[in-house]
């Protein structure tokens, strides 16, 4: 994919948290047509409301586990594969479905992209690192995925790499945990979950030993910015990149939310109630390609608060 003319992009799972904002924030200088595939399992119809008129959109209701990709890939210049089971804790009880969607679906799409000679952007996750004592980067060899979600993403990465010698052009983006508003957002990860609880006057439940644990986070604004950079510079180089806004502790998140709700109640518990792995991720590799994150934890939380103001003020 080159940046000499505007392109057609196919996005799977485009109605979700990332996709519903991404399809609104493609640079009109790079993309003029977006093909959307989503199985509507989340019933997020509003994600298709009021799309920008500067880009042509085509929506197809289909499932990546069974879709005939060849008919959708016609005249497509690149693929962004967002369709996935993404809730790590619940993936423990949905292991078979998680692997069927996240791994088998990815394999089917990657095979189709190889056959059609179309590059693919694969959003993986920094959760593949698991708990790590030291700062980790893309060269880390001792990966410790702790959920079927993270394991399925790691195996998806490995499958793409197995096709590199056959000519598949791809890039693996290990995204930090997403936060920030979109019309299709979810509230199962730390920042968003805590924000939702705070808006509704609920105490935040925090594992005592997790207060200073550090995790990588990615503002949705930076996420879409990174994807546009990949398109602009044709970074389908078969490499893996950590992409994040910053590493934050639970204390950072709670302290920021308290700026908006000073009387926020925090309940400390002895047992683990969320994915409390601690790891610090290095993102220099992607920054060296010209990426400068501009996301902000406080602004991201404020944007979500503002969108829920009707509940908050009552």
mmCIF file of C-alpha atoms in Angstrom:
data_model
loop_
_atom_site.group_PDB
_atom_site.id
_atom_site.type_symbol
_atom_site.label_atom_id
_atom_site.label_comp_id
_atom_site.label_asym_id
_atom_site.label_seq_id
_atom_site.Cartn_x
_atom_site.Cartn_y
_atom_site.Cartn_z
ATOM 1 C CA UNK A 1 0.000 0.000 0.000
ATOM 2 C CA UNK A 2 1.424 3.382 -0.955
ATOM 3 C CA UNK A 3 0.243 6.876 -0.102
ATOM 4 C CA UNK A 4 0.138 8.104 -3.699
ATOM 5 C CA UNK A 5 -3.656 7.921 -3.870
ATOM 6 C CA UNK A 6 -6.613 7.395 -1.610
ATOM 7 C CA UNK A 7 -7.310 3.824 -0.616
ATOM 8 C CA UNK A 8 -10.119 1.415 0.153
ATOM 9 C CA UNK A 9 -9.807 -0.196 3.578
ATOM 10 C CA UNK A 10 -11.703 -3.201 4.914
ATOM 11 C CA UNK A 11 -12.326 -3.205 8.667
ATOM 12 C CA UNK A 12 -13.599 -6.280 10.503
ATOM 13 C CA UNK A 13 -15.371 -5.778 13.824
ATOM 14 C CA UNK A 14 -15.711 -2.092 12.996
ATOM 15 C CA UNK A 15 -18.682 -1.385 15.285
ATOM 16 C CA UNK A 16 -16.757 -1.989 18.514
ATOM 17 C CA UNK A 17 -14.835 0.302 20.844
ATOM 18 C CA UNK A 18 -11.874 0.918 18.536
ATOM 19 C CA UNK A 19 -13.599 0.477 15.200
ATOM 20 C CA UNK A 20 -16.512 2.835 15.795
ATOM 21 C CA UNK A 21 -14.079 5.693 16.336
ATOM 22 C CA UNK A 22 -11.502 4.600 13.757
ATOM 23 C CA UNK A 23 -13.992 4.600 10.869
ATOM 24 C CA UNK A 24 -14.733 8.237 11.745
ATOM 25 C CA UNK A 25 -11.078 9.239 12.046
ATOM 26 C CA UNK A 26 -9.418 7.848 8.948
ATOM 27 C CA UNK A 27 -7.455 10.627 7.324
ATOM 28 C CA UNK A 28 -9.485 11.691 4.266
ATOM 29 C CA UNK A 29 -6.150 12.273 2.530
ATOM 30 C CA UNK A 30 -5.409 8.546 2.804
ATOM 31 C CA UNK A 31 -8.762 6.735 2.736
ATOM 32 C CA UNK A 32 -11.844 7.452 0.635
ATOM 33 C CA UNK A 33 -13.768 4.163 0.999
ATOM 34 C CA UNK A 34 -14.312 1.859 3.982
ATOM 35 C CA UNK A 35 -15.773 -1.645 3.752
ATOM 36 C CA UNK A 36 -17.163 -2.798 7.100
ATOM 37 C CA UNK A 37 -17.739 -6.387 8.217
ATOM 38 C CA UNK A 38 -19.371 -6.992 11.596
ATOM 39 C CA UNK A 39 -21.598 -9.816 12.808
ATOM 40 C CA UNK A 40 -23.664 -7.440 14.999
ATOM 41 C CA UNK A 41 -23.348 -9.802 17.957
ATOM 42 C CA UNK A 42 -22.961 -6.729 20.156
ATOM 43 C CA UNK A 43 -26.027 -5.041 18.613
ATOM 44 C CA UNK A 44 -24.066 -1.802 18.231
ATOM 45 C CA UNK A 45 -26.159 -0.373 15.418
ATOM 46 C CA UNK A 46 -25.529 3.219 16.617
ATOM 47 C CA UNK A 47 -21.882 2.808 15.598
ATOM 48 C CA UNK A 48 -23.094 3.296 12.028
ATOM 49 C CA UNK A 49 -25.057 6.472 12.776
ATOM 50 C CA UNK A 50 -23.943 9.817 11.318
ATOM 51 C CA UNK A 51 -20.789 8.652 9.589
ATOM 52 C CA UNK A 52 -18.670 11.417 7.977
ATOM 53 C CA UNK A 53 -19.798 12.274 4.433
ATOM 54 C CA UNK A 54 -16.199 12.673 3.219
ATOM 55 C CA UNK A 55 -15.727 8.879 3.052
ATOM 56 C CA UNK A 56 -17.821 6.231 1.287
ATOM 57 C CA UNK A 57 -18.928 3.373 3.564
ATOM 58 C CA UNK A 58 -20.277 -0.081 2.749
ATOM 59 C CA UNK A 59 -21.562 -2.335 5.553
ATOM 60 C CA UNK A 60 -21.897 -6.122 5.462
ATOM 61 C CA UNK A 61 -23.310 -8.219 8.282
ATOM 62 C CA UNK A 62 -21.133 -11.327 8.344
ATOM 63 C CA UNK A 63 -19.027 -13.465 10.668
ATOM 64 C CA UNK A 64 -15.270 -13.896 10.215
ATOM 65 C CA UNK A 65 -15.607 -17.563 11.179
ATOM 66 C CA UNK A 66 -17.664 -18.311 8.069
ATOM 67 C CA UNK A 67 -17.369 -15.312 5.748
ATOM 68 C CA UNK A 68 -16.328 -15.711 2.119
ATOM 69 C CA UNK A 69 -13.619 -13.062 2.245
ATOM 70 C CA UNK A 70 -12.806 -13.188 -1.451
ATOM 71 C CA UNK A 71 -16.005 -11.282 -2.318
ATOM 72 C CA UNK A 72 -15.241 -8.530 0.214
ATOM 73 C CA UNK A 73 -11.573 -8.103 -0.696
ATOM 74 C CA UNK A 74 -12.219 -7.052 -4.260
ATOM 75 C CA UNK A 75 -10.662 -3.618 -4.881
ATOM 76 C CA UNK A 76 -9.507 -3.412 -1.242
ATOM 77 C CA UNK A 77 -6.037 -1.999 -0.594
ATOM 78 C CA UNK A 78 -5.574 -2.968 3.073
ATOM 79 C CA UNK A 79 -7.327 -4.785 5.920
ATOM 80 C CA UNK A 80 -7.652 -3.854 9.600
ATOM 81 C CA UNK A 81 -8.675 -6.923 11.559
ATOM 82 C CA UNK A 82 -10.442 -5.697 14.718
ATOM 83 C CA UNK A 83 -13.023 -8.485 15.045
ATOM 84 C CA UNK A 84 -12.273 -10.401 18.248
ATOM 85 C CA UNK A 85 -13.464 -11.563 21.631
ATOM 86 C CA UNK A 86 -11.698 -8.930 23.750
ATOM 87 C CA UNK A 87 -12.897 -9.317 27.356
ATOM 88 C CA UNK A 88 -9.957 -11.150 28.953
ATOM 89 C CA UNK A 89 -11.639 -12.213 32.229
ATOM 90 C CA UNK A 90 -14.752 -13.607 30.532
ATOM 91 C CA UNK A 91 -12.637 -15.411 27.919
ATOM 92 C CA UNK A 92 -11.775 -17.959 30.624
ATOM 93 C CA UNK A 93 -15.363 -19.224 30.465
ATOM 94 C CA UNK A 94 -15.527 -18.769 26.670
ATOM 95 C CA UNK A 95 -12.241 -20.418 25.732
ATOM 96 C CA UNK A 96 -13.482 -22.376 22.706
ATOM 97 C CA UNK A 97 -15.345 -19.386 21.274
ATOM 98 C CA UNK A 98 -12.374 -17.099 21.938
ATOM 99 C CA UNK A 99 -9.998 -19.302 19.970
ATOM 100 C CA UNK A 100 -12.518 -19.896 17.212
ATOM 101 C CA UNK A 101 -12.943 -16.148 16.695
ATOM 102 C CA UNK A 102 -9.533 -14.768 17.601
ATOM 103 C CA UNK A 103 -7.338 -17.477 16.138
ATOM 104 C CA UNK A 104 -9.311 -19.406 13.541
ATOM 105 C CA UNK A 105 -10.993 -16.251 12.242
ATOM 106 C CA UNK A 106 -7.600 -14.564 11.954
ATOM 107 C CA UNK A 107 -6.133 -17.559 10.134
ATOM 108 C CA UNK A 108 -8.971 -17.540 7.607
ATOM 109 C CA UNK A 109 -8.603 -13.818 6.957
ATOM 110 C CA UNK A 110 -4.801 -13.973 6.750
ATOM 111 C CA UNK A 111 -5.031 -16.788 4.201
ATOM 112 C CA UNK A 112 -7.461 -14.726 2.137
ATOM 113 C CA UNK A 113 -5.201 -11.651 2.307
ATOM 114 C CA UNK A 114 -2.224 -13.730 1.198
ATOM 115 C CA UNK A 115 -4.171 -15.107 -1.753
ATOM 116 C CA UNK A 116 -5.325 -11.617 -2.757
ATOM 117 C CA UNK A 117 -1.946 -9.954 -2.062
ATOM 118 C CA UNK A 118 -3.472 -7.480 0.393
ATOM 119 C CA UNK A 119 -1.650 -6.261 3.546
ATOM 120 C CA UNK A 120 -3.237 -6.734 6.956
ATOM 121 C CA UNK A 121 -2.964 -4.806 10.225
ATOM 122 C CA UNK A 122 -3.403 -7.144 13.180
ATOM 123 C CA UNK A 123 -4.195 -5.558 16.559
ATOM 124 C CA UNK A 124 -2.680 -7.779 19.199
ATOM 125 C CA UNK A 125 -2.284 -6.854 22.851
ATOM 126 C CA UNK A 126 0.429 -6.041 25.364
ATOM 127 C CA UNK A 127 -1.321 -8.627 27.546
ATOM 128 C CA UNK A 128 0.797 -11.261 25.773
ATOM 129 C CA UNK A 129 3.667 -10.250 28.087
ATOM 130 C CA UNK A 130 1.943 -11.320 31.270
ATOM 131 C CA UNK A 131 3.516 -10.369 34.586
ATOM 132 C CA UNK A 132 7.092 -9.174 34.118
ATOM 133 C CA UNK A 133 9.643 -7.963 36.674
ATOM 134 C CA UNK A 134 11.504 -5.704 34.247
ATOM 135 C CA UNK A 135 10.721 -3.316 31.413
ATOM 136 C CA UNK A 136 9.784 -5.379 28.352
ATOM 137 C CA UNK A 137 9.950 -4.667 24.643
ATOM 138 C CA UNK A 138 9.183 -6.575 21.448
ATOM 139 C CA UNK A 139 12.300 -8.749 21.846
ATOM 140 C CA UNK A 140 10.939 -10.371 25.035
ATOM 141 C CA UNK A 141 11.164 -14.145 24.676
ATOM 142 C CA UNK A 142 9.391 -15.203 27.868
ATOM 143 C CA UNK A 143 5.827 -14.238 27.015
ATOM 144 C CA UNK A 144 3.268 -15.229 29.639
ATOM 145 C CA UNK A 145 -0.302 -14.752 28.384
ATOM 146 C CA UNK A 146 -2.630 -15.305 31.341
ATOM 147 C CA UNK A 147 -5.988 -15.576 29.580
ATOM 148 C CA UNK A 148 -7.431 -17.337 26.529
ATOM 149 C CA UNK A 149 -7.822 -13.846 25.024
ATOM 150 C CA UNK A 150 -4.095 -13.040 25.288
ATOM 151 C CA UNK A 151 -3.074 -16.569 24.273
ATOM 152 C CA UNK A 152 -5.294 -16.494 21.181
ATOM 153 C CA UNK A 153 -3.829 -13.131 20.155
ATOM 154 C CA UNK A 154 -0.284 -14.435 20.567
ATOM 155 C CA UNK A 155 -1.053 -17.477 18.444
ATOM 156 C CA UNK A 156 -2.609 -15.154 15.858
ATOM 157 C CA UNK A 157 0.657 -13.210 15.726
ATOM 158 C CA UNK A 158 2.592 -16.433 15.227
ATOM 159 C CA UNK A 159 0.346 -17.514 12.381
ATOM 160 C CA UNK A 160 0.892 -14.252 10.514
ATOM 161 C CA UNK A 161 4.647 -14.641 10.916
ATOM 162 C CA UNK A 162 4.422 -18.145 9.488
ATOM 163 C CA UNK A 163 3.022 -16.624 6.290
ATOM 164 C CA UNK A 164 5.715 -13.961 5.945
ATOM 165 C CA UNK A 165 8.000 -16.172 3.867
ATOM 166 C CA UNK A 166 5.057 -16.883 1.546
ATOM 167 C CA UNK A 167 4.641 -13.184 0.844
ATOM 168 C CA UNK A 168 2.032 -11.935 3.333
ATOM 169 C CA UNK A 169 2.504 -8.264 4.160
ATOM 170 C CA UNK A 170 1.362 -7.464 7.674
ATOM 171 C CA UNK A 171 2.055 -5.499 10.821
ATOM 172 C CA UNK A 172 1.358 -6.613 14.396
ATOM 173 C CA UNK A 173 0.292 -3.839 16.790
ATOM 174 C CA UNK A 174 0.472 -4.769 20.450
ATOM 175 C CA UNK A 175 -1.931 -2.180 21.783
ATOM 176 C CA UNK A 176 -2.003 -1.131 25.403
ATOM 177 C CA UNK A 177 -5.362 -1.351 27.187
ATOM 178 C CA UNK A 178 -7.695 1.032 25.393
ATOM 179 C CA UNK A 179 -9.370 3.934 27.164
ATOM 180 C CA UNK A 180 -11.375 6.874 25.880
ATOM 181 C CA UNK A 181 -14.770 7.592 24.388
ATOM 182 C CA UNK A 182 -16.294 6.105 21.268
ATOM 183 C CA UNK A 183 -19.897 5.565 20.275
ATOM 184 C CA UNK A 184 -19.293 1.796 20.483
ATOM 185 C CA UNK A 185 -17.225 1.795 23.673
ATOM 186 C CA UNK A 186 -17.202 -0.907 26.322
ATOM 187 C CA UNK A 187 -16.553 -0.718 30.054
ATOM 188 C CA UNK A 188 -14.845 -3.986 30.985
ATOM 189 C CA UNK A 189 -11.247 -2.690 31.240
ATOM 190 C CA UNK A 190 -9.748 -0.730 34.142
ATOM 191 C CA UNK A 191 -10.000 2.948 33.157
ATOM 192 C CA UNK A 192 -13.421 2.672 31.542
ATOM 193 C CA UNK A 193 -14.784 0.359 34.227
ATOM 194 C CA UNK A 194 -13.657 2.649 37.037
ATOM 195 C CA UNK A 195 -15.065 5.669 35.205
ATOM 196 C CA UNK A 196 -18.437 3.945 34.801
ATOM 197 C CA UNK A 197 -18.543 2.990 38.474
ATOM 198 C CA UNK A 198 -17.606 6.521 39.524
ATOM 199 C CA UNK A 199 -20.273 8.129 37.343
ATOM 200 C CA UNK A 200 -22.885 5.890 38.920
ATOM 201 C CA UNK A 201 -21.765 6.631 42.470
ATOM 202 C CA UNK A 202 -20.362 3.154 43.039
ATOM 203 C CA UNK A 203 -17.193 2.538 45.049
ATOM 204 C CA UNK A 204 -14.150 1.421 43.080
ATOM 205 C CA UNK A 205 -13.083 -2.029 44.185
ATOM 206 C CA UNK A 206 -9.301 -2.349 44.141
ATOM 207 C CA UNK A 207 -7.134 -5.276 45.109
ATOM 208 C CA UNK A 208 -4.854 -4.041 47.924
ATOM 209 C CA UNK A 209 -1.625 -5.288 46.369
ATOM 210 C CA UNK A 210 -2.498 -3.827 42.956
ATOM 211 C CA UNK A 211 -2.333 -0.151 43.945
ATOM 212 C CA UNK A 212 1.169 0.415 42.556
ATOM 213 C CA UNK A 213 1.129 -2.181 39.809
ATOM 214 C CA UNK A 214 1.860 -0.730 36.404
ATOM 215 C CA UNK A 215 0.171 -1.503 33.090
ATOM 216 C CA UNK A 216 0.359 -0.073 29.536
ATOM 217 C CA UNK A 217 -2.615 1.989 28.355
ATOM 218 C CA UNK A 218 -3.546 3.464 24.988
ATOM 219 C CA UNK A 219 -5.772 6.488 24.507
ATOM 220 C CA UNK A 220 -8.188 5.766 21.671
ATOM 221 C CA UNK A 221 -7.051 9.026 20.087
ATOM 222 C CA UNK A 222 -3.497 7.669 19.908
ATOM 223 C CA UNK A 223 -4.763 4.338 18.619
ATOM 224 C CA UNK A 224 -6.425 5.854 15.555
ATOM 225 C CA UNK A 225 -3.453 8.170 15.084
ATOM 226 C CA UNK A 226 -1.092 5.190 15.027
ATOM 227 C CA UNK A 227 -3.192 3.334 12.459
ATOM 228 C CA UNK A 228 -3.245 6.368 10.177
ATOM 229 C CA UNK A 229 0.556 6.618 10.503
ATOM 230 C CA UNK A 230 0.920 2.973 9.488
ATOM 231 C CA UNK A 231 -1.165 3.614 6.369
ATOM 232 C CA UNK A 232 0.582 6.834 5.499
ATOM 233 C CA UNK A 233 4.062 5.296 5.709
ATOM 234 C CA UNK A 234 3.125 1.830 4.433
ATOM 235 C CA UNK A 235 4.399 0.083 7.567
ATOM 236 C CA UNK A 236 3.334 -3.440 6.603
ATOM 237 C CA UNK A 237 6.837 -4.697 7.257
ATOM 238 C CA UNK A 238 6.160 -7.948 9.107
ATOM 239 C CA UNK A 239 7.296 -6.378 12.366
ATOM 240 C CA UNK A 240 5.703 -6.224 15.816
ATOM 241 C CA UNK A 241 5.237 -2.902 17.604
ATOM 242 C CA UNK A 242 4.175 -1.974 21.120
ATOM 243 C CA UNK A 243 1.816 0.996 20.845
ATOM 244 C CA UNK A 244 0.752 2.869 23.951
ATOM 245 C CA UNK A 245 0.154 6.290 25.403
ATOM 246 C CA UNK A 246 1.846 5.576 28.718
ATOM 247 C CA UNK A 247 2.265 3.032 31.487
ATOM 248 C CA UNK A 248 -0.028 3.898 34.424
ATOM 249 C CA UNK A 249 -0.561 2.480 37.905
ATOM 250 C CA UNK A 250 -3.951 1.881 39.484
ATOM 251 C CA UNK A 251 -3.133 4.809 41.750
ATOM 252 C CA UNK A 252 -2.647 7.047 38.695
ATOM 253 C CA UNK A 253 -6.080 6.093 37.382
ATOM 254 C CA UNK A 254 -7.943 6.471 40.676
ATOM 255 C CA UNK A 255 -6.222 9.782 41.480
ATOM 256 C CA UNK A 256 -7.224 11.135 38.071
ATOM 257 C CA UNK A 257 -10.862 10.097 38.488
ATOM 258 C CA UNK A 258 -10.896 11.813 41.897
ATOM 259 C CA UNK A 259 -10.209 15.107 40.146
ATOM 260 C CA UNK A 260 -13.725 14.862 38.752
ATOM 261 C CA UNK A 261 -15.386 13.153 41.720
ATOM 262 C CA UNK A 262 -13.531 14.241 44.876
ATOM 263 C CA UNK A 263 -15.754 12.158 47.184
ATOM 264 C CA UNK A 264 -15.061 8.988 45.200
ATOM 265 C CA UNK A 265 -15.126 5.922 47.412
ATOM 266 C CA UNK A 266 -12.441 3.282 47.015
ATOM 267 C CA UNK A 267 -12.922 -0.169 48.542
ATOM 268 C CA UNK A 268 -9.755 -2.212 49.087
ATOM 269 C CA UNK A 269 -10.129 -5.984 49.023
ATOM 270 C CA UNK A 270 -7.769 -8.836 49.828
ATOM 271 C CA UNK A 271 -8.551 -10.999 46.802
ATOM 272 C CA UNK A 272 -7.932 -10.360 43.123
ATOM 273 C CA UNK A 273 -11.030 -9.035 41.346
ATOM 274 C CA UNK A 274 -9.503 -7.999 38.019
ATOM 275 C CA UNK A 275 -6.542 -8.922 35.810
ATOM 276 C CA UNK A 276 -3.905 -7.487 38.144
ATOM 277 C CA UNK A 277 -0.716 -8.446 36.327
ATOM 278 C CA UNK A 278 2.002 -5.838 36.541
ATOM 279 C CA UNK A 279 4.321 -5.026 33.670
ATOM 280 C CA UNK A 280 6.044 -1.986 32.216
ATOM 281 C CA UNK A 281 6.177 -1.842 28.407
ATOM 282 C CA UNK A 282 8.737 -0.080 26.202
ATOM 283 C CA UNK A 283 7.308 1.539 23.053
ATOM 284 C CA UNK A 284 10.474 3.124 21.615
ATOM 285 C CA UNK A 285 10.417 0.930 18.507
ATOM 286 C CA UNK A 286 7.191 2.450 17.191
ATOM 287 C CA UNK A 287 8.113 5.947 18.359
ATOM 288 C CA UNK A 288 11.282 5.650 16.268
ATOM 289 C CA UNK A 289 9.018 5.506 13.187
ATOM 290 C CA UNK A 290 7.766 9.002 13.952
ATOM 291 C CA UNK A 291 4.877 8.277 16.316
ATOM 292 C CA UNK A 292 4.391 10.848 19.057
ATOM 293 C CA UNK A 293 1.558 9.921 21.445
ATOM 294 C CA UNK A 294 -0.559 12.895 22.419
ATOM 295 C CA UNK A 295 -3.243 11.124 24.431
ATOM 296 C CA UNK A 296 -3.898 12.127 28.001
ATOM 297 C CA UNK A 297 -5.407 10.092 30.820
ATOM 298 C CA UNK A 298 -7.222 13.047 32.374
ATOM 299 C CA UNK A 299 -8.639 14.266 29.067
ATOM 300 C CA UNK A 300 -9.671 10.737 28.092
ATOM 301 C CA UNK A 301 -11.548 10.273 31.352
ATOM 302 C CA UNK A 302 -13.085 13.731 31.084
ATOM 303 C CA UNK A 303 -14.385 12.949 27.581
ATOM 304 C CA UNK A 304 -16.145 9.864 28.926
ATOM 305 C CA UNK A 305 -17.500 11.773 31.925
ATOM 306 C CA UNK A 306 -18.823 14.511 29.641
ATOM 307 C CA UNK A 307 -20.567 11.934 27.462
ATOM 308 C CA UNK A 308 -22.273 10.508 30.554
ATOM 309 C CA UNK A 309 -23.099 13.868 32.102
ATOM 310 C CA UNK A 310 -26.832 13.203 32.090
ATOM 311 C CA UNK A 311 -26.299 10.361 34.552
ATOM 312 C CA UNK A 312 -23.532 12.063 36.465
ATOM 313 C CA UNK A 313 -25.462 15.254 37.216
ATOM 314 C CA UNK A 314 -28.493 13.349 38.476
#
